[in-house]
PDB file of C-alpha atoms in Angstrom:
ATOM      1  CA  MET A   1      18.704 -75.715  80.090  1.00 81.00           C
ATOM      2  CA  SER A   2      16.048 -73.003  79.983  1.00 92.00           C
ATOM      3  CA  GLU A   3      15.827 -70.123  77.557  1.00 94.00           C
ATOM      4  CA  GLN A   4      13.776 -66.944  77.852  1.00 97.00           C
ATOM      5  CA  PHE A   5      13.593 -63.474  76.372  1.00 98.00           C
ATOM      6  CA  LEU A   6      14.100 -60.466  78.573  1.00 97.00           C
ATOM      7  CA  TYR A   7      13.210 -56.949  77.449  1.00 98.00           C
ATOM      8  CA  THR A   8      15.676 -54.544  78.986  1.00 96.00           C
ATOM      9  CA  THR A   9      18.159 -51.849  77.950  1.00 94.00           C
ATOM     10  CA  PRO A  10      21.617 -51.948  76.314  1.00 93.00           C
ATOM     11  CA  LEU A  11      22.964 -50.697  79.637  1.00 94.00           C
ATOM     12  CA  ASP A  12      21.856 -53.878  81.432  1.00 96.00           C
ATOM     13  CA  PRO A  13      25.043 -55.582  82.816  1.00 96.00           C
ATOM     14  CA  ARG A  14      23.809 -58.880  81.340  1.00 96.00           C
ATOM     15  CA  ALA A  15      24.064 -57.305  77.863  1.00 94.00           C
ATOM     16  CA  GLN A  16      27.659 -56.099  78.251  1.00 93.00           C
ATOM     17  CA  PRO A  17      29.456 -59.311  77.136  1.00 91.00           C
ATOM     18  CA  LEU A  18      27.331 -59.408  73.986  1.00 88.00           C
ATOM     19  CA  VAL A  19      27.848 -55.686  73.270  1.00 87.00           C
ATOM     20  CA  GLU A  20      31.617 -56.161  73.729  1.00 90.00           C
ATOM     21  CA  GLY A  21      31.593 -59.209  71.442  1.00 89.00           C
ATOM     22  CA  LEU A  22      29.643 -57.354  68.778  1.00 86.00           C
ATOM     23  CA  THR A  23      32.018 -54.386  69.021  1.00 85.00           C
ATOM     24  CA  PHE A  24      34.996 -56.723  68.546  1.00 87.00           C
ATOM     25  CA  GLU A  25      33.261 -58.362  65.613  1.00 86.00           C
ATOM     26  CA  TYR A  26      32.557 -55.088  63.825  1.00 81.00           C
ATOM     27  CA  ASP A  27      36.105 -53.871  64.469  1.00 82.00           C
ATOM     28  CA  SER A  28      37.712 -57.096  63.260  1.00 83.00           C
ATOM     29  CA  ARG A  29      35.591 -57.367  60.128  1.00 82.00           C
ATOM     30  CA  TYR A  30      35.530 -53.726  59.106  1.00 79.00           C
ATOM     31  CA  GLY A  31      38.000 -51.595  61.030  1.00 76.00           C
ATOM     32  CA  ASP A  32      37.233 -48.091  59.749  1.00 69.00           C
ATOM     33  CA  VAL A  33      36.251 -49.243  56.222  1.00 70.00           C
ATOM     34  CA  LEU A  34      32.626 -48.101  56.493  1.00 64.00           C
ATOM     35  CA  ARG A  35      33.166 -45.154  58.857  1.00 65.00           C
ATOM     36  CA  GLU A  36      33.432 -41.582  57.663  1.00 71.00           C
ATOM     37  CA  PRO A  37      36.399 -39.667  59.155  1.00 73.00           C
ATOM     38  CA  GLY A  38      35.331 -38.233  62.512  1.00 69.00           C
ATOM     39  CA  ALA A  39      32.145 -40.301  62.714  1.00 68.00           C
ATOM     40  CA  PRO A  40      31.550 -42.439  65.813  1.00 64.00           C
ATOM     41  CA  ARG A  41      32.131 -46.176  65.788  1.00 67.00           C
ATOM     42  CA  GLU A  42      29.074 -48.250  64.848  1.00 69.00           C
ATOM     43  CA  MET A  43      28.386 -49.298  68.445  1.00 66.00           C
ATOM     44  CA  ASP A  44      28.530 -45.676  69.588  1.00 74.00           C
ATOM     45  CA  ARG A  45      26.197 -44.199  66.940  1.00 80.00           C
ATOM     46  CA  TYR A  46      22.934 -44.458  68.924  1.00 88.00           C
ATOM     47  CA  PRO A  47      22.153 -43.618  72.508  1.00 91.00           C
ATOM     48  CA  PRO A  48      20.423 -46.402  74.530  1.00 91.00           C
ATOM     49  CA  GLU A  49      17.201 -44.401  74.653  1.00 94.00           C
ATOM     50  CA  VAL A  50      16.432 -44.994  70.970  1.00 95.00           C
ATOM     51  CA  PHE A  51      16.054 -48.687  71.841  1.00 96.00           C
ATOM     52  CA  ALA A  52      13.356 -48.059  74.472  1.00 95.00           C
ATOM     53  CA  PRO A  53       9.550 -48.132  74.221  1.00 95.00           C
ATOM     54  CA  PRO A  54       7.366 -46.715  72.876  1.00 95.00           C
ATOM     55  CA  HIS A  55       9.423 -46.342  69.633  1.00 97.00           C
ATOM     56  CA  GLY A  56      12.020 -49.080  70.097  1.00 97.00           C
ATOM     57  CA  ASN A  57      13.027 -52.024  72.234  1.00 98.00           C
ATOM     58  CA  PHE A  58      15.999 -54.140  73.253  1.00 97.00           C
ATOM     59  CA  VAL A  59      15.806 -57.868  73.984  1.00 98.00           C
ATOM     60  CA  LEU A  60      18.216 -60.427  75.363  1.00 97.00           C
ATOM     61  CA  LEU A  61      17.914 -64.178  74.856  1.00 97.00           C
ATOM     62  CA  LEU A  62      18.949 -65.733  78.155  1.00 97.00           C
ATOM     63  CA  ARG A  63      19.970 -69.342  78.713  1.00 95.00           C
ATOM     64  CA  ASP A  64      20.041 -70.280  82.344  1.00 94.00           C
ATOM     65  CA  GLY A  65      20.216 -66.565  83.166  1.00 94.00           C
ATOM     66  CA  ILE A  66      23.164 -65.810  80.837  1.00 93.00           C
ATOM     67  CA  ALA A  67      22.764 -63.629  77.721  1.00 95.00           C
ATOM     68  CA  ILE A  68      23.497 -65.748  74.676  1.00 95.00           C
ATOM     69  CA  GLY A  69      21.883 -63.517  72.041  1.00 96.00           C
ATOM     70  CA  GLY A  70      20.010 -60.316  71.575  1.00 96.00           C
ATOM     71  CA  GLY A  71      18.887 -57.541  69.340  1.00 96.00           C
ATOM     72  CA  ALA A  72      17.153 -54.221  69.191  1.00 97.00           C
ATOM     73  CA  PHE A  73      15.070 -51.956  67.058  1.00 98.00           C
ATOM     74  CA  MET A  74      14.353 -48.279  66.900  1.00 97.00           C
ATOM     75  CA  ARG A  75      11.942 -46.060  65.032  1.00 98.00           C
ATOM     76  CA  HIS A  76      12.981 -45.545  61.376  1.00 97.00           C
ATOM     77  CA  ASP A  77       9.804 -43.676  60.422  1.00 97.00           C
ATOM     78  CA  GLU A  78       6.159 -43.610  61.446  1.00 96.00           C
ATOM     79  CA  ARG A  79       5.365 -47.114  60.161  1.00 97.00           C
ATOM     80  CA  THR A  80       8.871 -48.648  60.012  1.00 98.00           C
ATOM     81  CA  ALA A  81      11.123 -50.067  62.709  1.00 98.00           C
ATOM     82  CA  GLU A  82      14.842 -50.434  62.068  1.00 98.00           C
ATOM     83  CA  LEU A  83      16.546 -53.545  63.412  1.00 97.00           C
ATOM     84  CA  LYS A  84      19.996 -53.089  65.002  1.00 95.00           C
ATOM     85  CA  ARG A  85      22.467 -55.272  66.819  1.00 87.00           C
ATOM     86  CA  VAL A  86      21.033 -58.748  66.133  1.00 92.00           C
ATOM     87  CA  TRP A  87      23.739 -60.876  67.729  1.00 91.00           C
ATOM     88  CA  THR A  88      24.530 -64.260  69.196  1.00 91.00           C
ATOM     89  CA  HIS A  89      27.418 -65.356  71.355  1.00 88.00           C
ATOM     90  CA  THR A  90      30.354 -66.334  69.152  1.00 81.00           C
ATOM     91  CA  ASP A  91      30.774 -69.777  70.736  1.00 85.00           C
ATOM     92  CA  LEU A  92      27.085 -70.648  70.268  1.00 84.00           C
ATOM     93  CA  ARG A  93      26.585 -69.917  66.585  1.00 87.00           C
ATOM     94  CA  ARG A  94      24.890 -72.276  64.093  1.00 88.00           C
ATOM     95  CA  GLN A  95      22.249 -73.311  66.676  1.00 89.00           C
ATOM     96  CA  GLY A  96      19.437 -71.177  65.328  1.00 93.00           C
ATOM     97  CA  LEU A  97      19.727 -68.563  68.031  1.00 96.00           C
ATOM     98  CA  ALA A  98      19.819 -65.608  65.596  1.00 95.00           C
ATOM     99  CA  SER A  99      16.587 -66.896  64.057  1.00 96.00           C
ATOM    100  CA  LYS A 100      14.976 -67.052  67.508  1.00 97.00           C
ATOM    101  CA  VAL A 101      16.051 -63.486  68.252  1.00 97.00           C
ATOM    102  CA  LEU A 102      14.900 -62.260  64.841  1.00 98.00           C
ATOM    103  CA  LEU A 103      11.476 -63.874  65.171  1.00 97.00           C
ATOM    104  CA  GLU A 104      11.059 -62.378  68.671  1.00 98.00           C
ATOM    105  CA  LEU A 105      12.023 -58.907  67.428  1.00 98.00           C
ATOM    106  CA  GLU A 106       9.582 -59.193  64.524  1.00 98.00           C
ATOM    107  CA  ALA A 107       6.823 -60.159  66.950  1.00 97.00           C
ATOM    108  CA  GLN A 108       7.618 -57.164  69.219  1.00 98.00           C
ATOM    109  CA  VAL A 109       7.806 -54.805  66.224  1.00 98.00           C
ATOM    110  CA  ARG A 110       4.264 -55.922  65.330  1.00 97.00           C
ATOM    111  CA  ARG A 111       3.078 -55.530  68.938  1.00 96.00           C
ATOM    112  CA  GLN A 112       4.368 -51.981  68.889  1.00 97.00           C
ATOM    113  CA  GLY A 113       2.305 -51.272  65.777  1.00 96.00           C
ATOM    114  CA  TYR A 114       4.918 -51.073  63.019  1.00 97.00           C
ATOM    115  CA  GLU A 115       4.091 -52.397  59.558  1.00 97.00           C
ATOM    116  CA  ARG A 116       7.557 -52.666  58.081  1.00 98.00           C
ATOM    117  CA  ILE A 117      11.091 -53.544  59.140  1.00 98.00           C
ATOM    118  CA  TYR A 118      14.194 -51.987  57.640  1.00 98.00           C
ATOM    119  CA  LEU A 119      17.763 -52.950  58.405  1.00 97.00           C
ATOM    120  CA  THR A 120      21.256 -52.796  57.034  1.00 95.00           C
ATOM    121  CA  THR A 121      24.062 -55.233  57.350  1.00 93.00           C
ATOM    122  CA  GLY A 122      27.604 -54.995  56.102  1.00 87.00           C
ATOM    123  CA  PHE A 123      29.183 -56.420  52.982  1.00 89.00           C
ATOM    124  CA  ARG A 124      31.429 -58.634  55.093  1.00 88.00           C
ATOM    125  CA  GLN A 125      28.565 -60.372  56.938  1.00 89.00           C
ATOM    126  CA  PRO A 126      27.334 -63.154  54.605  1.00 89.00           C
ATOM    127  CA  GLU A 127      25.825 -64.986  57.587  1.00 92.00           C
ATOM    128  CA  ALA A 128      23.550 -62.034  58.295  1.00 93.00           C
ATOM    129  CA  VAL A 129      22.591 -61.765  54.605  1.00 94.00           C
ATOM    130  CA  GLY A 130      21.637 -65.449  54.648  1.00 94.00           C
ATOM    131  CA  LEU A 131      19.655 -65.009  57.860  1.00 95.00           C
ATOM    132  CA  TYR A 132      17.601 -62.100  56.506  1.00 97.00           C
ATOM    133  CA  ARG A 133      17.005 -63.733  53.103  1.00 96.00           C
ATOM    134  CA  GLY A 134      15.948 -66.953  54.829  1.00 96.00           C
ATOM    135  CA  HIS A 135      13.342 -65.021  56.817  1.00 97.00           C
ATOM    136  CA  GLY A 136      11.736 -63.311  53.818  1.00 97.00           C
ATOM    137  CA  TYR A 137      13.571 -59.995  53.763  1.00 97.00           C
ATOM    138  CA  THR A 138      13.928 -58.239  50.406  1.00 96.00           C
ATOM    139  CA  ALA A 139      17.288 -56.887  49.401  1.00 95.00           C
ATOM    140  CA  LEU A 140      17.262 -53.171  48.580  1.00 95.00           C
ATOM    141  CA  PHE A 141      20.674 -53.169  46.933  1.00 92.00           C
ATOM    142  CA  GLU A 142      22.192 -54.151  43.617  1.00 88.00           C
ATOM    143  CA  GLU A 143      23.017 -57.805  44.154  1.00 82.00           C
ATOM    144  CA  ALA A 144      25.270 -58.014  41.102  1.00 81.00           C
ATOM    145  CA  ALA A 145      27.753 -55.497  42.577  1.00 78.00           C
ATOM    146  CA  ASP A 146      31.265 -56.647  43.577  1.00 78.00           C
ATOM    147  CA  PRO A 147      30.838 -58.253  47.025  1.00 72.00           C
ATOM    148  CA  GLU A 148      34.067 -56.690  48.303  1.00 76.00           C
ATOM    149  CA  VAL A 149      33.102 -53.098  47.519  1.00 80.00           C
ATOM    150  CA  PRO A 150      32.663 -51.409  50.927  1.00 80.00           C
ATOM    151  CA  ARG A 151      28.940 -50.735  51.373  1.00 85.00           C
ATOM    152  CA  LYS A 152      25.978 -51.291  53.608  1.00 90.00           C
ATOM    153  CA  LEU A 153      23.356 -53.767  52.439  1.00 93.00           C
ATOM    154  CA  PRO A 154      19.804 -52.627  53.179  1.00 96.00           C
ATOM    155  CA  PHE A 155      16.822 -54.995  53.517  1.00 97.00           C
ATOM    156  CA  GLU A 156      13.117 -54.628  54.225  1.00 98.00           C
ATOM    157  CA  LYS A 157      10.232 -56.798  55.220  1.00 98.00           C
ATOM    158  CA  HIS A 158       6.582 -55.858  55.218  1.00 97.00           C
ATOM    159  CA  LEU A 159       4.723 -57.304  58.168  1.00 94.00           C
ATOM    160  CA  VAL A 160       1.237 -58.679  58.504  1.00 84.00           C
ATOM    161  CA  VAL A 161      -0.096 -56.609  61.370  1.00 68.00           C
ATOM    162  CA  PRO A 162      -3.186 -57.788  63.266  1.00 65.00           C
ATOM    163  CA  ARG A 163      -6.281 -55.775  62.533  1.00 63.00           C
ATOM    164  CA  HIS A 164      -6.396 -54.403  66.081  1.00 57.00           C
ATOM    165  CA  HIS A 165      -2.824 -53.213  66.346  1.00 48.00           C
ATOM    166  CA  GLY A 166      -3.592 -50.189  68.547  1.00 50.00           C
ATOM    167  CA  GLN A 167      -0.979 -49.973  71.239  1.00 49.00           C
ATOM    168  CA  THR A 168      -1.989 -49.926  74.891  1.00 45.00           C
ATOM    169  CA  ALA A 169       0.082 -49.378  77.961  1.00 42.00           C
ATOM    170  CA  ALA A 170      -0.859 -52.852  79.222  1.00 41.00           C
ATOM    171  CA  VAL A 171       0.475 -54.529  76.054  1.00 45.00           C
ATOM    172  CA  LEU A 172       3.752 -52.534  76.195  1.00 43.00           C
ATOM    173  CA  SER A 173       4.118 -53.316  79.894  1.00 38.00           C
ATOM    174  CA  GLU A 174       3.521 -57.034  79.291  1.00 43.00           C
ATOM    175  CA  ALA A 175       6.078 -57.052  76.425  1.00 43.00           C
ATOM    176  CA  VAL A 176       8.708 -55.309  78.515  1.00 43.00           C
ATOM    177  CA  GLN A 177       8.240 -57.789  81.350  1.00 42.00           C
ATOM    178  CA  ARG A 178       8.606 -60.867  79.094  1.00 43.00           C
TER     179      ARG A 178
END
């Protein structure tokens, strides 16, 4: 059983089962609770290009060539990347795969020169809240609020960026090929 990360695009056919699973998860947990009338569904909010270098990236965790997890980030502001779509296959949860994906995304965010990560998760995703807290993310929301009040839960993490974090085409190319 071999695992590897592959930097690609959300349009990669290997990503489709994960994207479909995540869409089903969002729909089953939230329906339209967090969506404004007329707004696109969560999975349709961002075009694939926002998850492409030099400002973003999209990674799959492959096991024996099959996508079992993945995630993405996009530019939030000049020094901040925003994580999106951190996901593992439903049948393979509680194996530490989300942690592997999160750590890989954090490393790539650093390689692309960002100093901070921002993300939001939903109020009906306690597993995600636990994942982010367990990896040193700071909650940017009132934790004493009613946990069933529909809302997004923002987090941030400041990164230690190597002194020489200037981005080169060679580094980006190497990261995309990984």
